[in-house]
PDB file of C-alpha atoms in Angstrom:
ATOM      1  CA  MET A   1       1.286  29.236  14.830  1.00  0.00           C
ATOM      2  CA  GLU A   2       0.305  26.180  12.942  1.00  0.00           C
ATOM      3  CA  ILE A   3       2.654  25.033  10.278  1.00  0.00           C
ATOM      4  CA  VAL A   4       1.245  24.245   6.961  1.00  0.00           C
ATOM      5  CA  ILE A   5       2.556  21.196   5.269  1.00  0.00           C
ATOM      6  CA  ASN A   6       2.115  20.951   1.535  1.00  0.00           C
ATOM      7  CA  ARG A   7       1.769  17.023   1.308  1.00  0.00           C
ATOM      8  CA  ASN A   8       1.503  17.129  -2.420  1.00  0.00           C
ATOM      9  CA  LEU A   9       4.908  18.859  -2.851  1.00  0.00           C
ATOM     10  CA  ILE A  10       6.403  16.244  -0.230  1.00  0.00           C
ATOM     11  CA  PHE A  11       4.840  13.323  -2.344  1.00  0.00           C
ATOM     12  CA  ALA A  12       6.094  15.092  -5.560  1.00  0.00           C
ATOM     13  CA  GLU A  13       9.681  15.315  -4.041  1.00  0.00           C
ATOM     14  CA  ASN A  14       9.362  11.568  -2.972  1.00  0.00           C
ATOM     15  CA  GLN A  15       8.122   9.844  -6.062  1.00  0.00           C
ATOM     16  CA  TYR A  16      11.323   7.610  -6.098  1.00  0.00           C
ATOM     17  CA  LEU A  17      12.008   5.855  -2.807  1.00  0.00           C
ATOM     18  CA  GLU A  18      14.532   2.851  -2.240  1.00  0.00           C
ATOM     19  CA  THR A  19      14.964   0.307   0.491  1.00  0.00           C
ATOM     20  CA  GLU A  20      17.592  -2.443   0.559  1.00  0.00           C
ATOM     21  CA  ARG A  21      16.028  -4.540  -2.068  1.00  0.00           C
ATOM     22  CA  LEU A  22      13.277  -2.417  -3.542  1.00  0.00           C
ATOM     23  CA  LYS A  23      12.696   0.571  -5.794  1.00  0.00           C
ATOM     24  CA  LEU A  24       9.397   2.422  -5.054  1.00  0.00           C
ATOM     25  CA  ARG A  25       8.513   4.447  -8.188  1.00  0.00           C
ATOM     26  CA  PRO A  26       5.602   5.694 -10.201  1.00  0.00           C
ATOM     27  CA  VAL A  27       3.533   3.105 -12.074  1.00  0.00           C
ATOM     28  CA  THR A  28       3.481   3.511 -15.888  1.00  0.00           C
ATOM     29  CA  LEU A  29       1.918   1.724 -18.824  1.00  0.00           C
ATOM     30  CA  SER A  30       5.128  -0.064 -19.387  1.00  0.00           C
ATOM     31  CA  ASP A  31       4.287  -2.086 -16.174  1.00  0.00           C
ATOM     32  CA  ALA A  32       1.069  -3.517 -17.569  1.00  0.00           C
ATOM     33  CA  ASN A  33       2.510  -6.824 -18.508  1.00  0.00           C
ATOM     34  CA  ASP A  34       3.993  -7.539 -15.093  1.00  0.00           C
ATOM     35  CA  MET A  35       0.858  -6.008 -13.305  1.00  0.00           C
ATOM     36  CA  HIS A  36      -1.375  -8.166 -15.416  1.00  0.00           C
ATOM     37  CA  GLU A  37       0.625 -11.345 -14.502  1.00  0.00           C
ATOM     38  CA  TYR A  38      -0.749 -10.911 -10.902  1.00  0.00           C
ATOM     39  CA  ALA A  39      -3.881  -8.907 -11.607  1.00  0.00           C
ATOM     40  CA  SER A  40      -5.181 -11.700 -13.702  1.00  0.00           C
ATOM     41  CA  ASP A  41      -4.658 -14.290 -10.905  1.00  0.00           C
ATOM     42  CA  GLU A  42      -7.762 -14.761  -8.630  1.00  0.00           C
ATOM     43  CA  GLU A  43      -5.688 -15.965  -5.666  1.00  0.00           C
ATOM     44  CA  THR A  44      -3.802 -12.708  -5.549  1.00  0.00           C
ATOM     45  CA  VAL A  45      -6.458 -10.348  -6.194  1.00  0.00           C
ATOM     46  CA  THR A  46      -9.384 -12.052  -4.056  1.00  0.00           C
ATOM     47  CA  TYR A  47      -9.280  -9.434  -1.373  1.00  0.00           C
ATOM     48  CA  VAL A  48      -8.067  -6.549  -3.271  1.00  0.00           C
ATOM     49  CA  PHE A  49      -9.621  -5.555  -6.576  1.00  0.00           C
ATOM     50  CA  PRO A  50     -11.825  -7.296  -9.290  1.00  0.00           C
ATOM     51  CA  ILE A  51      -9.668  -9.519 -11.453  1.00  0.00           C
ATOM     52  CA  HIS A  52      -8.404  -8.298 -14.707  1.00  0.00           C
ATOM     53  CA  GLN A  53      -9.747 -10.264 -17.661  1.00  0.00           C
ATOM     54  CA  SER A  54      -7.443  -8.616 -20.207  1.00  0.00           C
ATOM     55  CA  ILE A  55      -4.366  -6.576 -20.667  1.00  0.00           C
ATOM     56  CA  LYS A  56      -6.517  -3.618 -21.711  1.00  0.00           C
ATOM     57  CA  ASP A  57      -8.189  -3.799 -18.060  1.00  0.00           C
ATOM     58  CA  THR A  58      -4.810  -3.535 -16.687  1.00  0.00           C
ATOM     59  CA  LYS A  59      -3.824  -0.569 -18.798  1.00  0.00           C
ATOM     60  CA  GLU A  60      -7.060   1.073 -17.972  1.00  0.00           C
ATOM     61  CA  SER A  61      -6.398   0.446 -14.246  1.00  0.00           C
ATOM     62  CA  ILE A  62      -2.850   1.983 -14.512  1.00  0.00           C
ATOM     63  CA  ALA A  63      -4.347   5.103 -16.334  1.00  0.00           C
ATOM     64  CA  ASN A  64      -7.055   5.580 -14.283  1.00  0.00           C
ATOM     65  CA  TYR A  65      -5.815   4.997 -10.683  1.00  0.00           C
ATOM     66  CA  PHE A  66      -2.015   5.386 -10.906  1.00  0.00           C
ATOM     67  CA  ILE A  67      -1.375   7.790 -13.669  1.00  0.00           C
ATOM     68  CA  ALA A  68      -4.406  10.164 -13.281  1.00  0.00           C
ATOM     69  CA  ALA A  69      -3.396  10.899  -9.710  1.00  0.00           C
ATOM     70  CA  PRO A  70       0.087   9.511  -8.887  1.00  0.00           C
ATOM     71  CA  LEU A  71       1.076  11.201  -5.842  1.00  0.00           C
ATOM     72  CA  GLY A  72       1.403   8.740  -3.050  1.00  0.00           C
ATOM     73  CA  LYS A  73       1.073   5.660  -5.282  1.00  0.00           C
ATOM     74  CA  TYR A  74       4.104   3.473  -5.957  1.00  0.00           C
ATOM     75  CA  GLY A  75       4.973   0.449  -8.056  1.00  0.00           C
ATOM     76  CA  ILE A  76       7.262  -1.951  -6.377  1.00  0.00           C
ATOM     77  CA  GLU A  77      10.145  -2.948  -8.368  1.00  0.00           C
ATOM     78  CA  LEU A  78      13.064  -5.464  -7.356  1.00  0.00           C
ATOM     79  CA  LYS A  79      16.385  -3.881  -7.523  1.00  0.00           C
ATOM     80  CA  ALA A  80      18.057  -7.060  -8.579  1.00  0.00           C
ATOM     81  CA  THR A  81      16.032  -7.810 -11.499  1.00  0.00           C
ATOM     82  CA  GLY A  82      13.971  -4.772 -12.421  1.00  0.00           C
ATOM     83  CA  LYS A  83      10.949  -6.872 -12.097  1.00  0.00           C
ATOM     84  CA  PHE A  84       7.718  -5.012 -11.208  1.00  0.00           C
ATOM     85  CA  ILE A  85       6.003  -7.155  -8.557  1.00  0.00           C
ATOM     86  CA  GLY A  86       3.335  -4.988  -6.910  1.00  0.00           C
ATOM     87  CA  THR A  87       1.899  -1.636  -5.959  1.00  0.00           C
ATOM     88  CA  ILE A  88       1.595   0.244  -2.552  1.00  0.00           C
ATOM     89  CA  ASP A  89      -0.019   3.466  -1.755  1.00  0.00           C
ATOM     90  CA  LEU A  90      -0.601   6.001   1.087  1.00  0.00           C
ATOM     91  CA  ARG A  91      -3.980   7.880   0.920  1.00  0.00           C
ATOM     92  CA  VAL A  92      -3.702  10.918   2.999  1.00  0.00           C
ATOM     93  CA  VAL A  93      -6.890  12.455   4.668  1.00  0.00           C
ATOM     94  CA  ASP A  94      -5.370  15.989   5.024  1.00  0.00           C
ATOM     95  CA  GLN A  95      -7.983  17.565   7.253  1.00  0.00           C
ATOM     96  CA  HIS A  96      -7.719  14.665   9.856  1.00  0.00           C
ATOM     97  CA  ASN A  97      -3.912  14.237   9.578  1.00  0.00           C
ATOM     98  CA  ILE A  98      -4.117  10.453   8.969  1.00  0.00           C
ATOM     99  CA  ALA A  99      -3.395   8.188   6.060  1.00  0.00           C
ATOM    100  CA  GLU A 100      -4.431   4.674   4.908  1.00  0.00           C
ATOM    101  CA  ILE A 101      -1.936   2.334   3.413  1.00  0.00           C
ATOM    102  CA  GLY A 102      -2.833  -0.301   0.830  1.00  0.00           C
ATOM    103  CA  TYR A 103      -0.849  -2.757  -1.186  1.00  0.00           C
ATOM    104  CA  SER A 104      -0.994  -5.666  -3.560  1.00  0.00           C
ATOM    105  CA  LEU A 105       1.698  -8.167  -4.379  1.00  0.00           C
ATOM    106  CA  ASN A 106       2.279 -10.788  -7.027  1.00  0.00           C
ATOM    107  CA  LYS A 107       1.777 -14.114  -5.073  1.00  0.00           C
ATOM    108  CA  VAL A 108       5.128 -15.492  -6.531  1.00  0.00           C
ATOM    109  CA  PHE A 109       6.855 -12.915  -4.076  1.00  0.00           C
ATOM    110  CA  TRP A 110       4.680 -13.451  -1.113  1.00  0.00           C
ATOM    111  CA  GLY A 111       6.304 -14.512   2.194  1.00  0.00           C
ATOM    112  CA  GLN A 112       9.858 -12.961   1.270  1.00  0.00           C
ATOM    113  CA  GLY A 113       9.390  -9.724   3.358  1.00  0.00           C
ATOM    114  CA  TYR A 114       8.940  -7.365   0.234  1.00  0.00           C
ATOM    115  CA  MET A 115       5.681  -5.978   1.438  1.00  0.00           C
ATOM    116  CA  PRO A 116       6.800  -5.073   5.083  1.00  0.00           C
ATOM    117  CA  GLU A 117      10.066  -3.660   3.484  1.00  0.00           C
ATOM    118  CA  ALA A 118       8.070  -1.311   1.197  1.00  0.00           C
ATOM    119  CA  ALA A 119       5.347  -0.428   3.789  1.00  0.00           C
ATOM    120  CA  HIS A 120       7.903   0.428   6.295  1.00  0.00           C
ATOM    121  CA  LYS A 121       9.513   2.892   3.982  1.00  0.00           C
ATOM    122  CA  LEU A 122       5.954   4.503   3.461  1.00  0.00           C
ATOM    123  CA  LEU A 123       5.405   4.615   7.098  1.00  0.00           C
ATOM    124  CA  CYS A 124       8.871   6.749   7.456  1.00  0.00           C
ATOM    125  CA  LEU A 125       7.577   9.041   4.846  1.00  0.00           C
ATOM    126  CA  GLY A 126       4.269   9.369   6.473  1.00  0.00           C
ATOM    127  CA  PHE A 127       5.495  10.172   9.894  1.00  0.00           C
ATOM    128  CA  GLU A 128       8.857  11.802   9.172  1.00  0.00           C
ATOM    129  CA  GLU A 129       8.060  14.055   6.206  1.00  0.00           C
ATOM    130  CA  LEU A 130       4.280  14.227   5.987  1.00  0.00           C
ATOM    131  CA  LYS A 131       3.901  14.663   9.750  1.00  0.00           C
ATOM    132  CA  LEU A 132       0.940  12.332  10.052  1.00  0.00           C
ATOM    133  CA  MET A 133      -0.351  11.362  13.309  1.00  0.00           C
ATOM    134  CA  ARG A 134      -1.734   8.007  12.515  1.00  0.00           C
ATOM    135  CA  ILE A 135      -1.565   5.677   9.584  1.00  0.00           C
ATOM    136  CA  PHE A 136      -4.007   2.727   9.349  1.00  0.00           C
ATOM    137  CA  ALA A 137      -4.907  -0.204   7.009  1.00  0.00           C
ATOM    138  CA  THR A 138      -7.932  -2.548   6.673  1.00  0.00           C
ATOM    139  CA  HIS A 139      -8.022  -6.100   5.803  1.00  0.00           C
ATOM    140  CA  ASP A 140     -10.611  -8.892   5.303  1.00  0.00           C
ATOM    141  CA  ILE A 141     -10.774 -10.986   8.419  1.00  0.00           C
ATOM    142  CA  ASP A 142     -10.365 -14.017   5.954  1.00  0.00           C
ATOM    143  CA  ASN A 143      -7.054 -12.583   4.752  1.00  0.00           C
ATOM    144  CA  PRO A 144      -4.539 -12.969   7.782  1.00  0.00           C
ATOM    145  CA  LYS A 145      -1.642 -12.748   5.526  1.00  0.00           C
ATOM    146  CA  SER A 146      -2.299  -9.074   4.955  1.00  0.00           C
ATOM    147  CA  GLY A 147      -2.792  -8.539   8.642  1.00  0.00           C
ATOM    148  CA  ARG A 148       0.396 -10.192   9.297  1.00  0.00           C
ATOM    149  CA  VAL A 149       2.214  -7.592   7.018  1.00  0.00           C
ATOM    150  CA  MET A 150       0.464  -4.898   9.170  1.00  0.00           C
ATOM    151  CA  GLU A 151       1.841  -6.479  12.354  1.00  0.00           C
ATOM    152  CA  LYS A 152       5.215  -6.675  11.076  1.00  0.00           C
ATOM    153  CA  ILE A 153       5.310  -2.856  10.703  1.00  0.00           C
ATOM    154  CA  GLY A 154       3.910  -2.173  14.111  1.00  0.00           C
ATOM    155  CA  MET A 155       0.314  -1.847  13.583  1.00  0.00           C
ATOM    156  CA  LYS A 156      -2.016  -2.977  16.263  1.00  0.00           C
ATOM    157  CA  VAL A 157      -5.724  -4.098  15.961  1.00  0.00           C
ATOM    158  CA  GLU A 158      -7.985  -1.228  16.455  1.00  0.00           C
ATOM    159  CA  GLY A 159     -11.179  -2.993  15.748  1.00  0.00           C
ATOM    160  CA  ASN A 160     -13.401  -5.416  13.929  1.00  0.00           C
ATOM    161  CA  ILE A 161     -16.151  -4.253  11.992  1.00  0.00           C
ATOM    162  CA  PRO A 162     -18.746  -7.085  11.268  1.00  0.00           C
ATOM    163  CA  ASN A 163     -20.666  -6.833   8.146  1.00  0.00           C
ATOM    164  CA  ALA A 164     -18.438  -4.022   6.938  1.00  0.00           C
ATOM    165  CA  ARG A 165     -19.180  -4.292   3.276  1.00  0.00           C
ATOM    166  CA  MET A 166     -20.104  -6.576   0.485  1.00  0.00           C
ATOM    167  CA  TRP A 167     -17.097  -7.611  -1.741  1.00  0.00           C
ATOM    168  CA  LYS A 168     -17.433 -10.144  -4.738  1.00  0.00           C
ATOM    169  CA  GLY A 169     -20.889 -11.342  -3.431  1.00  0.00           C
ATOM    170  CA  LYS A 170     -19.959 -12.070   0.222  1.00  0.00           C
ATOM    171  CA  VAL A 171     -20.309 -10.180   3.381  1.00  0.00           C
ATOM    172  CA  VAL A 172     -16.959  -9.008   4.759  1.00  0.00           C
ATOM    173  CA  THR A 173     -15.785  -8.470   8.370  1.00  0.00           C
ATOM    174  CA  ASP A 174     -13.019  -5.915   8.208  1.00  0.00           C
ATOM    175  CA  ILE A 175     -10.256  -5.665  10.728  1.00  0.00           C
ATOM    176  CA  ILE A 176      -8.595  -2.208  11.117  1.00  0.00           C
ATOM    177  CA  ARG A 177      -5.010  -1.848  12.384  1.00  0.00           C
ATOM    178  CA  GLY A 178      -3.201   1.235  12.897  1.00  0.00           C
ATOM    179  CA  ILE A 179      -0.112   2.938  14.372  1.00  0.00           C
ATOM    180  CA  THR A 180       0.262   6.334  15.880  1.00  0.00           C
ATOM    181  CA  LEU A 181       3.109   8.710  15.587  1.00  0.00           C
ATOM    182  CA  GLU A 182       4.044   8.115  19.261  1.00  0.00           C
ATOM    183  CA  GLU A 183       4.068   4.230  18.692  1.00  0.00           C
ATOM    184  CA  TRP A 184       6.203   4.772  15.685  1.00  0.00           C
ATOM    185  CA  GLN A 185       8.617   6.966  17.498  1.00  0.00           C
ATOM    186  CA  LYS A 186       8.844   4.379  20.352  1.00  0.00           C
ATOM    187  CA  LEU A 187       9.702   1.638  17.865  1.00  0.00           C
ATOM    188  CA  HIS A 188      12.261   3.781  16.130  1.00  0.00           C
ATOM    189  CA  ASN A 189      14.085   5.819  18.544  1.00  0.00           C
TER     190      ASN A 189
END
């Protein structure tokens, strides 16, 4: 008999997660100023989303993406200061028992291990609670820092997709990285 997992319920029960240094929590309109700080910076958003020209853009993004369908989407807050520094999400494809992870981080906080820490927590949720069989992520070949985050959480290169898409007027080669349940278990048992 197949066990049916209500992933929406699991996400609803896990809207607030903590790591050693971070709180992962729902994104709200009160995060708009902190989000705009990095969403209006071209270097931070080059590979992730169109630059926010105004605080209104940021509020619309929060309302349309994070508030309209909040499950699996988290703001990243520093425990020490309460500062909102980025976002991370786990987008589940129920019928295939897999999920894609995505993230964005204020460049002021790059290189301090915050994103691997947050991503590791979401992989725990994905494999241990949501019972996924694979979690993957994609990054632009010209964005090796994002690939390094994926590497730190145990993801292996699964393939390169030349001419994968157009992004901000340029042809992009994407690199797909992933980790299976079995690989995760080997790393954490």
